[in-house]
Coordinates of C-alpha atoms in Angstrom, one line a residue:
M689 CA 6.2 -24.5 -0.4
T690 CA 7.9 -27.9 -0.8
D691 CA 10.9 -29.6 0.9
T692 CA 13.4 -30.4 -1.8
N693 CA 15.4 -32.8 0.3
K694 CA 18.2 -30.7 -0.4
T695 CA 20.3 -29.0 2.4
A696 CA 22.7 -26.4 3.1
T697 CA 25.6 -27.0 5.4
L698 CA 26.6 -24.4 7.8
S699 CA 29.9 -24.7 9.7
F700 CA 31.3 -22.5 12.3
D701 CA 33.5 -23.0 15.4
D702 CA 33.3 -26.8 15.9
K703 CA 29.5 -27.0 14.8
T704 CA 28.1 -28.1 11.6
I705 CA 24.4 -27.9 11.0
E706 CA 22.4 -29.0 8.1
L707 CA 19.7 -26.5 7.0
P708 CA 16.6 -27.8 4.9
I709 CA 16.0 -25.9 1.6
L710 CA 12.4 -25.2 0.8
S711 CA 11.3 -24.5 -2.9
P712 CA 8.4 -22.0 -3.7
S713 CA 6.2 -22.5 -6.7
V714 CA 8.1 -19.8 -8.3
G715 CA 11.1 -17.8 -7.2
P716 CA 14.4 -18.4 -5.3
D717 CA 14.9 -21.3 -2.8
V718 CA 14.6 -20.6 1.0
L719 CA 17.1 -21.8 3.7
D720 CA 14.9 -23.0 6.7
I721 CA 16.6 -21.6 9.7
R722 CA 13.9 -22.2 12.3
K723 CA 16.2 -24.7 14.3
L724 CA 19.3 -22.6 13.9
Y725 CA 19.2 -21.2 17.3
A726 CA 18.2 -24.5 18.9
Q727 CA 21.0 -26.4 17.2
G728 CA 24.0 -23.7 16.9
H729 CA 22.8 -21.0 19.6
V730 CA 23.2 -18.3 16.8
F731 CA 20.9 -15.8 15.1
T732 CA 20.9 -14.5 11.7
Y733 CA 21.5 -10.8 11.0
D734 CA 19.3 -9.1 8.4
P735 CA 18.4 -5.5 8.9
G736 CA 15.3 -4.7 7.0
F737 CA 14.7 -8.5 6.7
T738 CA 15.5 -8.0 3.0
S739 CA 16.9 -11.5 2.6
T740 CA 14.4 -13.2 5.1
A741 CA 11.2 -14.9 4.3
A742 CA 8.9 -14.5 7.5
C743 CA 6.0 -16.3 6.1
D744 CA 4.8 -18.4 3.3
S745 CA 2.0 -16.9 1.1
T746 CA -0.3 -17.7 -2.1
I747 CA -1.3 -14.1 -2.8
T748 CA 1.1 -12.0 -4.4
Y749 CA 4.7 -12.6 -6.1
I750 CA 7.0 -10.1 -7.3
D751 CA 10.1 -10.7 -9.4
G752 CA 11.9 -7.3 -9.5
D753 CA 14.6 -8.1 -11.9
E754 CA 12.0 -9.2 -14.5
G755 CA 9.3 -6.5 -13.7
I756 CA 6.8 -9.1 -12.6
L757 CA 3.9 -8.8 -10.3
L758 CA 1.3 -11.4 -10.0
H759 CA -1.8 -11.6 -7.9
R760 CA -2.7 -15.4 -7.5
G761 CA -0.9 -15.9 -10.7
Y762 CA -2.5 -13.2 -12.8
P763 CA -0.2 -10.4 -14.1
I764 CA -0.9 -7.0 -12.6
D765 CA -1.0 -5.2 -16.1
E766 CA -3.7 -7.7 -17.4
L767 CA -5.9 -7.2 -14.3
A768 CA -5.6 -3.4 -14.3
A769 CA -6.4 -3.5 -18.0
Q770 CA -9.2 -5.9 -18.1
S771 CA -10.5 -6.3 -14.6
H772 CA -11.7 -3.8 -12.1
Y773 CA -10.9 -3.2 -8.5
L774 CA -13.7 -5.3 -6.8
E775 CA -13.0 -8.2 -8.9
V776 CA -9.3 -8.1 -8.0
C777 CA -10.6 -7.8 -4.3
Y778 CA -12.4 -10.9 -4.7
L779 CA -9.4 -12.6 -6.3
L780 CA -6.9 -11.5 -3.6
L781 CA -9.6 -12.7 -0.8
Y782 CA -10.5 -15.9 -2.1
G783 CA -7.8 -17.2 -4.6
E784 CA -9.9 -17.5 -7.8
L785 CA -11.6 -14.8 -10.1
P786 CA -15.3 -15.0 -9.4
T787 CA -18.1 -16.2 -11.5
A788 CA -20.7 -13.6 -12.5
A789 CA -23.0 -14.6 -9.8
E790 CA -20.2 -14.5 -7.1
L791 CA -18.9 -11.1 -8.4
E792 CA -22.7 -9.7 -8.3
K793 CA -23.1 -10.9 -4.8
F794 CA -19.9 -9.6 -3.6
E795 CA -20.1 -6.2 -5.0
T796 CA -23.7 -5.9 -3.5
T797 CA -22.4 -6.9 -0.2
I798 CA -19.7 -4.3 -0.4
T799 CA -22.0 -1.6 -1.6
R800 CA -24.4 -2.0 1.1
H801 CA -21.8 -1.8 3.9
T802 CA -20.3 1.4 2.7
M803 CA -22.1 3.5 5.5
I804 CA -20.4 4.0 8.8
H805 CA -22.0 4.1 12.1
E806 CA -23.5 7.5 12.5
Q807 CA -21.8 8.0 16.0
M808 CA -18.5 7.7 14.3
H809 CA -19.0 11.2 12.9
N810 CA -18.2 12.5 16.2
F811 CA -14.6 11.0 16.1
F812 CA -14.0 13.3 13.1
R813 CA -15.1 16.4 14.7
G814 CA -12.8 15.6 17.5
F815 CA -9.7 16.3 15.4
R816 CA -8.4 19.6 14.5
R817 CA -9.3 21.1 11.1
D818 CA -5.8 21.0 10.0
A819 CA -5.2 17.5 10.9
H820 CA -3.6 15.3 8.4
P821 CA -6.0 12.9 6.8
M822 CA -3.8 9.9 7.6
A823 CA -3.7 10.9 11.3
T824 CA -7.5 10.8 11.1
M825 CA -7.8 7.6 9.4
V826 CA -5.4 5.9 11.9
G827 CA -7.7 7.0 14.6
V828 CA -11.0 6.3 13.1
V829 CA -10.2 2.8 11.7
G830 CA -8.7 1.9 15.1
A831 CA -12.0 3.1 16.8
M832 CA -14.2 0.9 14.5
S833 CA -13.5 -2.2 17.0
A834 CA -15.5 0.0 19.5
F835 CA -18.6 0.0 17.2
Y836 CA -18.5 -3.3 15.4
H837 CA -18.1 -5.8 18.4
D838 CA -19.7 -8.7 16.2
S839 CA -16.6 -8.9 14.0
T840 CA -13.7 -8.8 16.2
D841 CA -13.4 -12.5 17.3
I842 CA -10.7 -13.7 14.9
S843 CA -11.2 -17.3 15.9
D844 CA -14.8 -17.2 14.1
P845 CA -14.3 -17.5 10.3
R846 CA -17.8 -15.7 9.8
Q847 CA -16.7 -12.9 12.0
R848 CA -13.4 -12.6 10.0
E849 CA -15.5 -12.5 6.7
I850 CA -17.8 -9.7 8.1
A851 CA -14.7 -7.7 9.2
S852 CA -13.1 -8.0 5.8
H853 CA -16.2 -6.8 3.9
R854 CA -16.6 -4.0 6.3
L855 CA -13.0 -2.7 6.0
I856 CA -13.2 -2.8 2.2
A857 CA -16.6 -1.3 1.9
K858 CA -16.2 1.6 4.7
M859 CA -12.4 2.5 3.9
P860 CA -13.6 4.9 0.9
T861 CA -16.2 6.4 3.2
I862 CA -13.8 7.1 6.0
A863 CA -10.9 8.5 3.6
A864 CA -13.6 10.8 1.9
M865 CA -14.9 12.0 5.3
A866 CA -11.3 12.7 6.4
Y867 CA -10.9 14.7 3.2
K868 CA -14.3 16.7 3.6
Y869 CA -13.4 17.4 7.2
S870 CA -9.9 18.8 6.3
I871 CA -11.5 21.3 3.9
G872 CA -14.5 22.3 6.0
Q873 CA -17.1 20.9 3.8
P874 CA -20.1 18.6 4.9
F875 CA -19.8 14.9 4.9
V876 CA -21.3 13.2 1.8
Y877 CA -23.1 9.9 2.4
P878 CA -22.4 6.9 -0.1
R879 CA -24.7 6.2 -2.9
N880 CA -25.4 2.5 -3.7
D881 CA -26.3 3.3 -7.4
L882 CA -22.5 4.1 -8.0
S883 CA -19.5 2.0 -8.6
Y884 CA -17.0 1.6 -5.9
A885 CA -14.6 4.2 -7.6
A886 CA -17.3 6.5 -8.8
N887 CA -18.7 6.5 -5.3
F888 CA -15.4 7.6 -3.9
L889 CA -15.2 10.5 -6.2
H890 CA -18.8 11.5 -5.3
M891 CA -18.1 11.6 -1.7
C892 CA -15.0 13.5 -2.2
F893 CA -16.1 16.2 -4.8
S894 CA -20.0 16.7 -4.6
V895 CA -21.5 19.2 -2.4
P896 CA -25.0 19.5 -1.3
A897 CA -25.6 22.8 -3.2
E898 CA -25.5 21.1 -6.8
E899 CA -25.6 17.9 -8.6
Y900 CA -22.4 16.1 -9.2
H901 CA -21.7 13.9 -12.1
V902 CA -18.8 11.5 -12.2
D903 CA -16.9 11.5 -15.4
P904 CA -16.5 7.8 -16.5
I905 CA -12.9 8.5 -17.5
L906 CA -12.0 9.7 -14.1
A907 CA -14.0 6.8 -12.4
R908 CA -11.9 4.3 -14.6
A909 CA -8.7 6.0 -13.8
M910 CA -9.5 6.2 -9.9
D911 CA -10.3 2.3 -10.2
R912 CA -7.1 1.6 -11.9
I913 CA -5.1 3.4 -9.1
F914 CA -7.0 1.2 -6.5
T915 CA -6.2 -1.9 -8.5
L916 CA -2.7 -1.1 -9.0
H917 CA -2.1 -0.6 -5.2
A918 CA -4.2 -3.5 -3.9
D919 CA -1.3 -5.7 -2.7
H920 CA 2.4 -5.7 -3.1
E921 CA 3.8 -8.6 -1.1
Q922 CA 5.7 -8.6 2.1
N923 CA 6.3 -4.8 2.1
A924 CA 6.5 -2.6 5.4
S925 CA 3.1 -2.0 5.9
T926 CA 1.9 -5.5 5.2
S927 CA 4.5 -6.9 7.6
T928 CA 3.2 -4.5 10.2
V929 CA -0.3 -5.8 9.6
R930 CA 1.0 -9.6 10.0
L931 CA 3.1 -8.7 13.0
A932 CA 0.1 -7.0 14.9
S933 CA -2.1 -9.8 13.8
S934 CA 0.4 -12.3 15.2
S935 CA -0.5 -11.1 18.7
G936 CA -4.2 -11.8 18.2
A937 CA -5.1 -8.1 17.8
N938 CA -8.6 -7.4 16.3
P939 CA -8.8 -6.8 12.4
F940 CA -9.4 -2.9 12.9
A941 CA -6.4 -2.6 15.0
C942 CA -4.3 -4.6 12.7
I943 CA -5.5 -2.3 9.8
A944 CA -4.9 0.8 11.6
A945 CA -1.3 -0.3 12.4
G946 CA -0.8 -0.7 8.6
I947 CA -2.2 2.7 7.8
A948 CA 0.2 4.1 10.4
C949 CA 3.3 2.5 8.8
L950 CA 2.1 3.4 5.3
W951 CA 2.2 7.0 6.3
G952 CA 5.9 6.9 6.1
P953 CA 7.3 8.9 3.4
A954 CA 9.7 6.0 2.4
H955 CA 6.6 3.9 1.9
G956 CA 3.2 5.5 1.0
G957 CA 4.3 9.1 0.5
A958 CA 6.4 8.5 -2.6
N959 CA 3.7 10.0 -5.0
Q960 CA 3.4 12.9 -2.6
A961 CA 7.1 13.4 -2.7
C962 CA 6.9 13.2 -6.6
L963 CA 4.4 16.1 -6.8
E964 CA 6.6 18.3 -4.3
M965 CA 9.5 17.8 -6.5
L966 CA 7.4 18.8 -9.6
K967 CA 6.5 22.0 -7.6
E968 CA 10.2 22.5 -6.8
I969 CA 11.0 22.4 -10.5
G970 CA 8.2 25.0 -11.1
T971 CA 8.1 25.4 -14.9
P972 CA 9.2 23.5 -17.8
D973 CA 12.1 25.6 -18.8
R974 CA 14.0 24.8 -15.4
I975 CA 13.6 21.0 -16.2
P976 CA 17.2 20.9 -17.9
E977 CA 18.6 22.4 -14.6
F978 CA 17.2 19.7 -12.6
I979 CA 18.2 17.0 -14.9
A980 CA 22.0 18.1 -14.6
R981 CA 21.4 18.0 -10.7
A982 CA 20.1 14.6 -10.9
K983 CA 23.0 13.3 -12.9
D984 CA 25.5 15.1 -10.6
K985 CA 26.6 12.5 -7.7
N986 CA 27.7 15.6 -5.6
D987 CA 24.3 16.9 -5.6
P988 CA 21.8 15.7 -3.1
F989 CA 18.8 16.2 -5.5
R990 CA 17.0 13.3 -6.7
L991 CA 14.3 12.6 -9.1
M992 CA 11.3 11.3 -7.4
G993 CA 8.9 8.9 -9.2
F994 CA 11.5 7.4 -11.3
G995 CA 13.1 3.8 -11.0
H996 CA 11.9 1.7 -8.1
R997 CA 13.7 -0.2 -5.3
V998 CA 12.2 -3.3 -6.1
Y999 CA 11.6 -3.3 -9.9
K1000 CA 15.0 -3.2 -11.6
N1001 CA 13.7 -3.7 -15.2
R1002 CA 10.4 -2.0 -15.3
D1003 CA 7.3 -1.2 -12.9
P1004 CA 4.6 -3.4 -14.7
R1005 CA 2.0 -1.1 -13.0
A1006 CA 3.3 2.0 -14.6
T1007 CA 2.3 1.1 -18.1
V1008 CA -1.4 0.9 -17.3
M1009 CA -1.0 3.8 -15.1
K1010 CA 0.4 6.0 -17.8
Q1011 CA -2.3 5.2 -20.1
S1012 CA -4.7 6.5 -17.4
A1013 CA -2.7 9.6 -16.9
D1014 CA -2.7 10.4 -20.5
E1015 CA -6.7 9.9 -20.7
V1016 CA -7.1 12.0 -17.6
L1017 CA -5.0 14.9 -18.9
E1018 CA -6.5 14.8 -22.3
L1019 CA -9.9 15.1 -20.6
L1020 CA -8.9 17.8 -18.2
G1021 CA -6.1 19.5 -20.0
V1022 CA -2.6 20.8 -18.6
E1023 CA -2.8 24.1 -20.4
N1024 CA -3.8 26.1 -17.1
N1025 CA -1.8 23.8 -14.7
P1026 CA 2.0 24.5 -14.7
L1027 CA 2.5 21.3 -12.4
L1028 CA 1.0 18.9 -15.0
Q1029 CA 3.1 20.6 -17.8
V1030 CA 6.3 20.1 -15.9
A1031 CA 5.2 16.4 -15.5
K1032 CA 4.6 15.9 -19.0
E1033 CA 7.6 17.5 -20.2
L1034 CA 9.8 15.7 -17.5
E1035 CA 8.3 12.4 -18.5
H1036 CA 9.3 13.1 -22.3
T1037 CA 12.8 14.1 -21.3
A1038 CA 13.5 11.1 -19.0
L1039 CA 12.2 8.5 -21.5
N1040 CA 14.4 10.0 -24.3
D1041 CA 17.7 10.7 -22.3
P1042 CA 20.4 8.0 -22.5
Y1043 CA 21.4 8.5 -18.8
F1044 CA 18.0 7.5 -17.6
I1045 CA 17.6 4.8 -20.2
D1046 CA 20.8 3.3 -19.2
K1047 CA 20.1 3.6 -15.4
K1048 CA 16.6 2.3 -15.9
L1049 CA 15.2 5.4 -14.3
F1050 CA 12.0 4.8 -15.8
P1051 CA 8.7 6.6 -14.6
N1052 CA 7.1 4.5 -12.0
V1053 CA 3.5 4.1 -10.7
D1054 CA 4.1 6.9 -8.2
F1055 CA 5.0 9.4 -10.8
Y1056 CA 1.9 8.7 -12.8
S1057 CA -0.7 8.3 -9.9
G1058 CA 0.6 11.5 -8.6
I1059 CA -0.2 13.3 -11.8
I1060 CA -3.6 11.7 -12.1
L1061 CA -4.7 12.6 -8.6
E1062 CA -3.2 16.1 -8.9
A1063 CA -5.2 16.5 -12.2
M1064 CA -8.5 15.2 -10.5
G1065 CA -8.2 18.0 -7.6
F1066 CA -6.8 16.0 -4.7
P1067 CA -4.3 17.7 -2.5
T1068 CA -1.1 15.9 -2.0
S1069 CA -2.2 15.3 1.7
M1070 CA -4.9 12.8 0.2
F1071 CA -2.4 10.7 -1.7
T1072 CA -1.5 8.5 1.1
P1073 CA -5.0 8.0 2.3
I1074 CA -6.1 6.9 -1.2
F1075 CA -3.1 4.4 -1.0
A1076 CA -4.4 3.2 2.3
M1077 CA -7.9 2.5 1.0
S1078 CA -6.5 0.8 -1.9
R1079 CA -4.1 -1.5 -0.1
T1080 CA -6.7 -2.4 2.6
V1081 CA -7.9 -5.4 0.6
G1082 CA -4.3 -6.8 0.6
W1083 CA -3.7 -6.2 4.1
I1084 CA -7.0 -8.2 5.0
S1085 CA -6.1 -10.9 2.4
Q1086 CA -2.6 -11.4 4.1
W1087 CA -4.3 -11.2 7.6
K1088 CA -6.9 -13.9 6.6
E1089 CA -4.1 -16.1 5.2
Q1090 CA -2.0 -15.8 8.3
L1091 CA -4.8 -16.6 10.7
G1092 CA -5.3 -19.9 8.7
D1093 CA -1.7 -20.8 8.8
P1094 CA -1.1 -23.6 11.3
Q1095 CA 2.6 -22.3 11.7
M1096 CA 1.7 -18.9 12.9
K1097 CA 3.2 -17.7 16.1
I1098 CA 3.7 -14.3 17.6
G1099 CA 6.3 -12.3 16.0
R1100 CA 9.6 -12.0 17.9
P1101 CA 12.5 -10.7 15.8
R1102 CA 15.8 -11.1 17.3
Q1103 CA 18.7 -8.6 17.7
L1104 CA 22.6 -8.1 17.7
Y1105 CA 23.0 -6.5 21.1
L1106 CA 25.9 -4.0 21.4
G1107 CA 25.1 -2.4 24.6
E1108 CA 26.7 -2.6 28.1
N1109 CA 27.4 -5.8 29.8
A1110 CA 25.9 -6.4 33.4
R1111 CA 26.9 -3.8 35.8
S1112 CA 26.2 -2.8 39.4
Y1113 CA 23.7 0.1 40.3
T1114 CA 25.6 3.1 42.1
D1115 CA 24.1 5.6 44.3
V1116 CA 23.5 9.1 43.0
E1117 CA 25.9 10.7 45.3
D1118 CA 28.6 8.1 44.1
R1119 CA 28.3 8.9 40.5
G1120 CA 31.2 11.0 38.8

């Protein structure tokens, strides 16, 4: 962020205020309104904060019009195709790609922190068997602060580092345990000889009664899902983590707040909504009917998993995710899965229909990730927990960055008050 020495002039009533203009390294300029209330006694009104920069950051940059997503300057499609999740975690946390020695040390640290405190198993057993895995994750992650007292002092850089590693390492274990608990199977402990993604699949799908081998194609597809969801700038859940952090809350509480926000269907539940749409369509022969409904402005039906509220050109994550989806479906087949048959046919139809091409309603990352997770055998209730464990490194990176920002202060959004003016209390017998 640099001061351009340029200003914008705001005039209203009998006041004229000069607002500094700040320039980012890339992207649109920003009006600095921090002194607007002090100088003009007015607030800005921006529901959803869609035109407001609430922080400065060096982690992720998005240009939705051009279909660009950069992590520390590296395009996401390059990272997803050539890198892997833990290397991207290191990049987000520390700002640069690691050397071979740094990567080996980081991977070893994460791998050896994957087990959770044995007493935490009791938390899972306190939930009903039919509890949504996200409800379980919110509770268990928040409860981590009751077990790991040596990493809750946010003023200590070493404790912040330990908390970061613990959360990245233990989140797959917690998500897998939430899944196992929901289906009535015994918990599976992590294995240090497996990669991050392979270990997660092992904890989700292996059982004590037989040996389980993780297919490398599935592990690679899982790793790409993690990578493509690692961070996405100042979205709702990331902003929630930052807002919770601004109060001085411990890191586990902040991440639990992010998980709770992500649970919303307008945020982390998009791929689940996509799969539910495919179930509604049912069979490939009904696709023309639903395509016609999607084109009808008077019909409330909308195609889920197509287009994106941020990306107006293309979703740069979708190209790599499509490759993974094709590999997974080739490995597992779609012949006996009507849902996947509908997905493949719907994708083909949308990519070749002039209406969808003109409207730029391309299949997005949620469409392909939902297909992959369904093919792997995950229920839709696990889609958002997987999103949460993927996004943990982004939340942690943003949390660490904020704590190191000398301009940080507790979040306190303003409001446009439209309620009653001051009025006097009346006794109950005097009220009409």
